[in-house]
C-alpha cells in the first residue's frame, strides 16, 4: 500500500531536480577550471615554440656543446648529462620503491610502526624538492664525499621520487581484488607465488605508470640539482659507460661533473642577450615534450595492460 501523498512525491521530485541541477553546475565549473589550466599551458607552450623554433629545427643545436656565442651553443652535454642522471635515478629509486611498497602492502604487520612508516612516506611525497637538495648536499657531498657528480645528482633525484614510486605502487597493489589472492591460496600457492605471479602481474600497469610519472617529475627538477652544485657551463662529456674491452663497463662517469637540461636552460635565461633566450625557449620546449611523451606513454601502457587483464 502506498502511503505517500502527492505533496510528498512532488517534494521528492523537486529535491531530485535540485540535486541534478547542482551536479550540472558543478560539472560546468569543473570543466571551466580544467579549460583555464589547459589553455594557459597551451598558450605558454605555443609561445615557447614560436620563440625557439629556429633552434628546434637545427641539428647542430642537439650535437654541439654550450658556447659563449648563442649562435653556436648547443645542448649536447645537457642531453647526455640528463640521460646519465636519469639512469642513476631509475636504478636507485625504482627497485627500492617497488620492493618497499610490496613489503608494506603484503608482508608488513599492521601495527603502529607500519602506520608510522605509511604516514611518513605519504608526507615525504609532498616535501619541497629544495629540501632534498639540502639533504643531499650534507649527506652525499660532505659526509659521503661523493662530490658534485652524476651519482650525487642521481641519488638526490632518486630520494625525491622514491615516495612517489612507493605510493603509486601501493595504490596499484590495493586495486587488485582480494578474490585473486584467495583463489591462488585455494590451489596451494605460497605467499611469494601469489605476490609474484598474480599481484605484481596484475598491478604492473599501475606500477609502471607511477614510475614513469616520477621519472618525468625528476627530469624537470632544478632546485635540488642547483643545490648540490651542478655546472652551468660544461663543454665536455663524461666518460662512456660502455668500453670496447672487458668487462665492457666503465664507472668513471659516475664521478664526473655534469649539467642537465633545466640547468642549461637556467644558464641561458640568465644571459642578457636575446639570442640566448631563444636557446632557452627551445630547451624549454624539449623538456615539456619529453615530459608529455613520458606521461602519454605511461597512460598508454596502463590502458593497454588493463585492457588485457581478464578478471
XYZ file of C-alpha atoms in Angstrom:
311
model
C 0.000 0.000 0.000
C 1.382 3.389 -0.980
C 1.209 5.795 1.974
C 2.961 8.685 0.203
C 0.819 11.678 -0.593
C 1.066 13.606 -3.876
C 2.624 16.503 -1.926
C 5.469 14.257 -0.670
C 6.098 12.908 -4.165
C 6.330 16.432 -5.520
C 8.836 17.372 -2.797
C 10.987 14.323 -3.580
C 10.928 15.069 -7.302
C 11.810 18.722 -6.659
C 14.716 17.655 -4.438
C 15.995 15.290 -7.147
C 15.785 18.062 -9.721
C 17.722 20.430 -7.440
C 20.438 17.812 -6.934
C 20.667 17.201 -10.680
C 20.951 20.942 -11.253
C 23.710 21.183 -8.631
C 25.591 18.314 -10.295
C 25.274 20.005 -13.657
C 26.510 23.353 -12.324
C 29.463 21.687 -10.583
C 30.421 19.807 -13.754
C 30.358 23.066 -15.742
C 32.549 24.828 -13.141
C 34.991 21.911 -13.104
C 35.177 21.902 -16.916
C 35.825 25.654 -16.963
C 38.635 25.302 -14.398
C 40.157 22.498 -16.440
C 39.954 24.531 -19.640
C 41.604 27.546 -17.976
C 44.579 25.406 -16.943
C 44.870 23.677 -20.302
C 44.520 26.882 -22.322
C 47.126 28.629 -20.166
C 49.576 25.750 -20.579
C 48.883 25.531 -24.314
C 49.374 29.292 -24.741
C 52.711 29.253 -22.927
C 53.817 26.171 -24.851
C 52.947 27.729 -28.217
C 54.777 30.910 -27.203
C 57.901 28.856 -26.406
C 57.653 27.067 -29.754
C 57.289 30.326 -31.684
C 60.255 31.791 -29.848
C 62.544 28.779 -30.078
C 61.585 27.066 -33.339
C 64.709 28.279 -35.255
C 66.875 26.265 -32.867
C 64.486 23.318 -32.708
C 64.926 22.778 -36.441
C 68.731 22.961 -36.263
C 70.583 19.646 -35.932
C 73.665 21.402 -34.556
C 71.610 22.536 -31.560
C 71.489 18.912 -30.413
C 75.059 17.944 -31.344
C 77.094 20.988 -30.215
C 78.428 21.896 -26.788
C 77.390 25.093 -24.972
C 79.231 28.162 -26.139
C 79.711 31.815 -25.227
C 78.205 32.616 -28.612
C 74.486 31.955 -28.815
C 74.589 31.043 -32.496
C 76.895 28.070 -31.871
C 75.592 26.982 -28.442
C 74.096 23.512 -28.188
C 72.525 21.029 -25.795
C 74.805 18.013 -26.218
C 76.334 17.980 -22.735
C 72.952 18.677 -21.102
C 71.239 15.880 -23.045
C 73.942 13.359 -22.135
C 74.031 14.574 -18.524
C 70.250 14.309 -18.144
C 70.285 10.785 -19.605
C 73.002 9.557 -17.225
C 71.445 11.227 -14.193
C 68.075 9.651 -15.035
C 69.772 6.264 -15.340
C 71.173 6.550 -11.806
C 67.816 7.874 -10.562
C 65.958 4.914 -12.043
C 68.379 2.309 -10.674
C 68.432 3.850 -7.198
C 64.729 4.592 -6.723
C 62.603 2.166 -8.712
C 63.739 -1.252 -7.391
C 63.843 0.047 -3.813
C 60.491 1.811 -4.102
C 58.677 -1.149 -5.652
C 60.098 -3.643 -3.137
C 59.313 -1.323 -0.215
C 55.728 -0.946 -1.424
C 55.310 -4.714 -1.819
C 56.643 -5.295 1.685
C 54.417 -2.632 3.267
C 51.315 -3.847 1.452
C 51.770 -7.627 1.525
C 54.210 -8.573 4.284
C 54.432 -5.838 6.945
C 52.342 -6.476 10.086
C 49.554 -3.982 10.633
C 50.735 -2.171 13.753
C 51.740 1.313 14.896
C 55.188 1.023 13.318
C 53.884 0.263 9.827
C 51.303 3.041 10.249
C 54.117 5.430 11.165
C 56.079 4.425 8.056
C 52.999 4.879 5.865
C 52.342 8.376 7.240
C 55.952 9.427 6.735
C 56.079 8.073 3.176
C 52.915 9.994 2.286
C 54.310 13.173 3.852
C 57.664 12.822 2.078
C 55.882 12.793 -1.280
C 54.809 16.404 -0.605
C 58.137 17.754 0.697
C 59.552 20.612 -1.461
C 62.360 19.485 -3.726
C 64.819 22.041 -2.318
C 64.747 20.122 0.983
C 66.043 17.031 -0.803
C 68.776 19.179 -2.334
C 69.903 20.407 1.083
C 69.797 16.853 2.454
C 71.889 15.587 -0.462
C 74.375 18.429 -0.059
C 75.021 17.471 3.550
C 74.873 13.686 3.149
C 76.220 12.827 -0.302
C 78.571 15.766 -0.943
C 80.054 16.447 2.503
C 79.606 13.306 4.622
C 79.941 10.558 1.990
C 82.306 12.719 -0.105
C 80.714 11.774 -3.425
C 81.333 15.269 -4.735
C 79.264 17.283 -7.170
C 78.892 14.375 -9.544
C 76.400 12.405 -11.587
C 75.960 9.797 -8.863
C 75.130 12.533 -6.335
C 72.529 14.045 -8.654
C 71.018 10.644 -9.438
C 70.765 9.653 -5.780
C 69.250 13.040 -4.924
C 66.517 12.717 -7.537
C 66.101 9.079 -6.535
C 65.246 10.197 -2.998
C 62.880 12.763 -4.488
C 60.792 10.281 -6.467
C 61.091 7.352 -4.034
C 57.919 8.284 -2.063
C 56.048 8.793 -5.354
C 57.018 5.302 -6.533
C 56.067 3.743 -3.186
C 52.663 5.443 -3.027
C 51.816 4.657 -6.670
C 52.865 1.017 -6.276
C 50.832 0.565 -3.107
C 47.743 2.085 -4.691
C 48.141 -0.207 -7.690
C 48.503 -3.280 -5.459
C 45.437 -2.300 -3.424
C 43.328 -2.209 -6.600
C 43.750 -5.967 -7.087
C 40.590 -7.785 -5.891
C 41.020 -9.953 -2.814
C 39.388 -12.818 -4.722
C 42.549 -13.138 -6.853
C 44.635 -13.815 -3.756
C 42.064 -16.161 -2.246
C 41.811 -18.191 -5.456
C 45.604 -18.590 -5.603
C 45.789 -19.649 -1.951
C 42.944 -22.109 -2.547
C 45.012 -24.080 -5.072
C 48.037 -24.228 -2.761
C 50.134 -21.238 -3.848
C 52.648 -19.827 -1.392
C 52.725 -16.212 -0.289
C 55.532 -15.338 -2.722
C 53.830 -17.166 -5.596
C 50.670 -15.152 -5.005
C 52.603 -11.887 -4.887
C 54.892 -12.594 -7.844
C 52.563 -14.469 -10.205
C 49.336 -12.587 -9.518
C 49.605 -9.345 -7.521
C 52.636 -7.895 -9.322
C 51.437 -9.167 -12.700
C 48.009 -7.591 -12.458
C 49.252 -4.337 -10.880
C 52.234 -3.895 -13.214
C 50.439 -1.302 -15.347
C 49.805 0.971 -12.363
C 53.335 0.438 -11.059
C 54.807 1.360 -14.433
C 52.626 4.468 -14.574
C 53.846 5.631 -11.164
C 57.472 5.024 -12.118
C 57.225 6.960 -15.383
C 55.392 9.869 -13.756
C 58.069 10.002 -11.051
C 60.824 9.997 -13.688
C 59.002 12.727 -15.625
C 58.989 14.849 -12.478
C 62.690 14.214 -11.857
C 63.802 15.193 -15.363
C 62.445 18.717 -14.909
C 63.715 19.368 -11.385
C 66.127 22.257 -10.960
C 66.308 23.275 -7.291
C 67.968 20.125 -5.861
C 70.424 19.955 -8.777
C 71.483 23.575 -8.265
C 71.862 22.940 -4.536
C 74.357 20.114 -4.994
C 76.408 22.204 -7.428
C 75.602 21.218 -10.995
C 77.741 23.037 -13.561
C 76.089 25.780 -15.592
C 78.676 25.606 -18.386
C 80.265 22.319 -19.400
C 81.985 21.705 -22.736
C 82.886 18.040 -22.344
C 81.135 14.704 -21.988
C 81.516 12.234 -19.113
C 83.472 9.029 -19.844
C 81.417 6.471 -21.720
C 79.685 3.862 -19.519
C 80.498 1.195 -22.123
C 84.021 0.281 -23.288
C 85.394 -1.955 -26.014
C 87.494 -4.082 -23.643
C 86.447 -6.457 -20.867
C 84.492 -6.107 -18.634
C 82.954 -3.656 -21.146
C 81.666 -1.393 -18.379
C 83.172 1.829 -17.085
C 82.057 3.517 -13.855
C 84.245 6.612 -14.031
C 81.302 8.573 -15.422
C 79.583 8.344 -12.035
C 82.113 10.772 -10.507
C 82.175 13.143 -13.472
C 80.931 16.710 -13.487
C 77.623 17.251 -15.246
C 74.853 19.557 -16.304
C 71.219 18.804 -17.134
C 68.559 20.361 -19.345
C 66.887 22.591 -16.693
C 70.288 23.931 -15.557
C 71.327 24.713 -19.134
C 68.024 26.480 -19.712
C 68.512 28.481 -16.496
C 72.037 29.444 -17.590
C 70.810 30.778 -20.931
C 67.940 32.695 -19.335
C 70.380 34.480 -17.036
C 72.224 35.951 -20.054
C 71.158 39.442 -21.180
C 71.356 38.583 -24.897
C 68.041 37.859 -26.617
C 69.715 35.162 -28.729
C 70.386 33.099 -25.606
C 66.716 33.444 -24.647
C 65.826 31.796 -27.947
C 68.069 28.885 -26.965
C 66.387 28.738 -23.558
C 62.931 28.653 -25.174
C 63.992 25.748 -27.387
C 65.350 23.897 -24.351
C 62.063 24.506 -22.525
C 60.113 23.034 -25.436
C 62.301 19.919 -25.347
C 61.779 19.477 -21.592
C 57.997 19.844 -21.931
C 57.879 17.462 -24.896
C 59.895 14.816 -23.041
C 57.591 15.151 -20.023
C 54.445 14.914 -22.145
C 55.792 11.918 -24.065
C 56.657 10.101 -20.832
C 53.229 10.785 -19.330
C 51.482 9.811 -22.560
C 53.481 6.594 -22.705
C 52.519 5.832 -19.098
C 48.818 6.367 -19.819
C 49.017 4.254 -22.965
C 50.799 1.375 -21.224
C 48.372 1.425 -18.299
C 45.367 1.348 -20.641
C 46.847 -1.455 -22.733
C 47.764 -3.609 -19.740
C 44.423 -3.132 -18.003
C 42.612 -3.967 -21.235
C 44.447 -7.291 -21.443
C 43.605 -8.281 -17.855
C 40.651 -10.644 -17.582
C 39.409 -10.922 -14.011
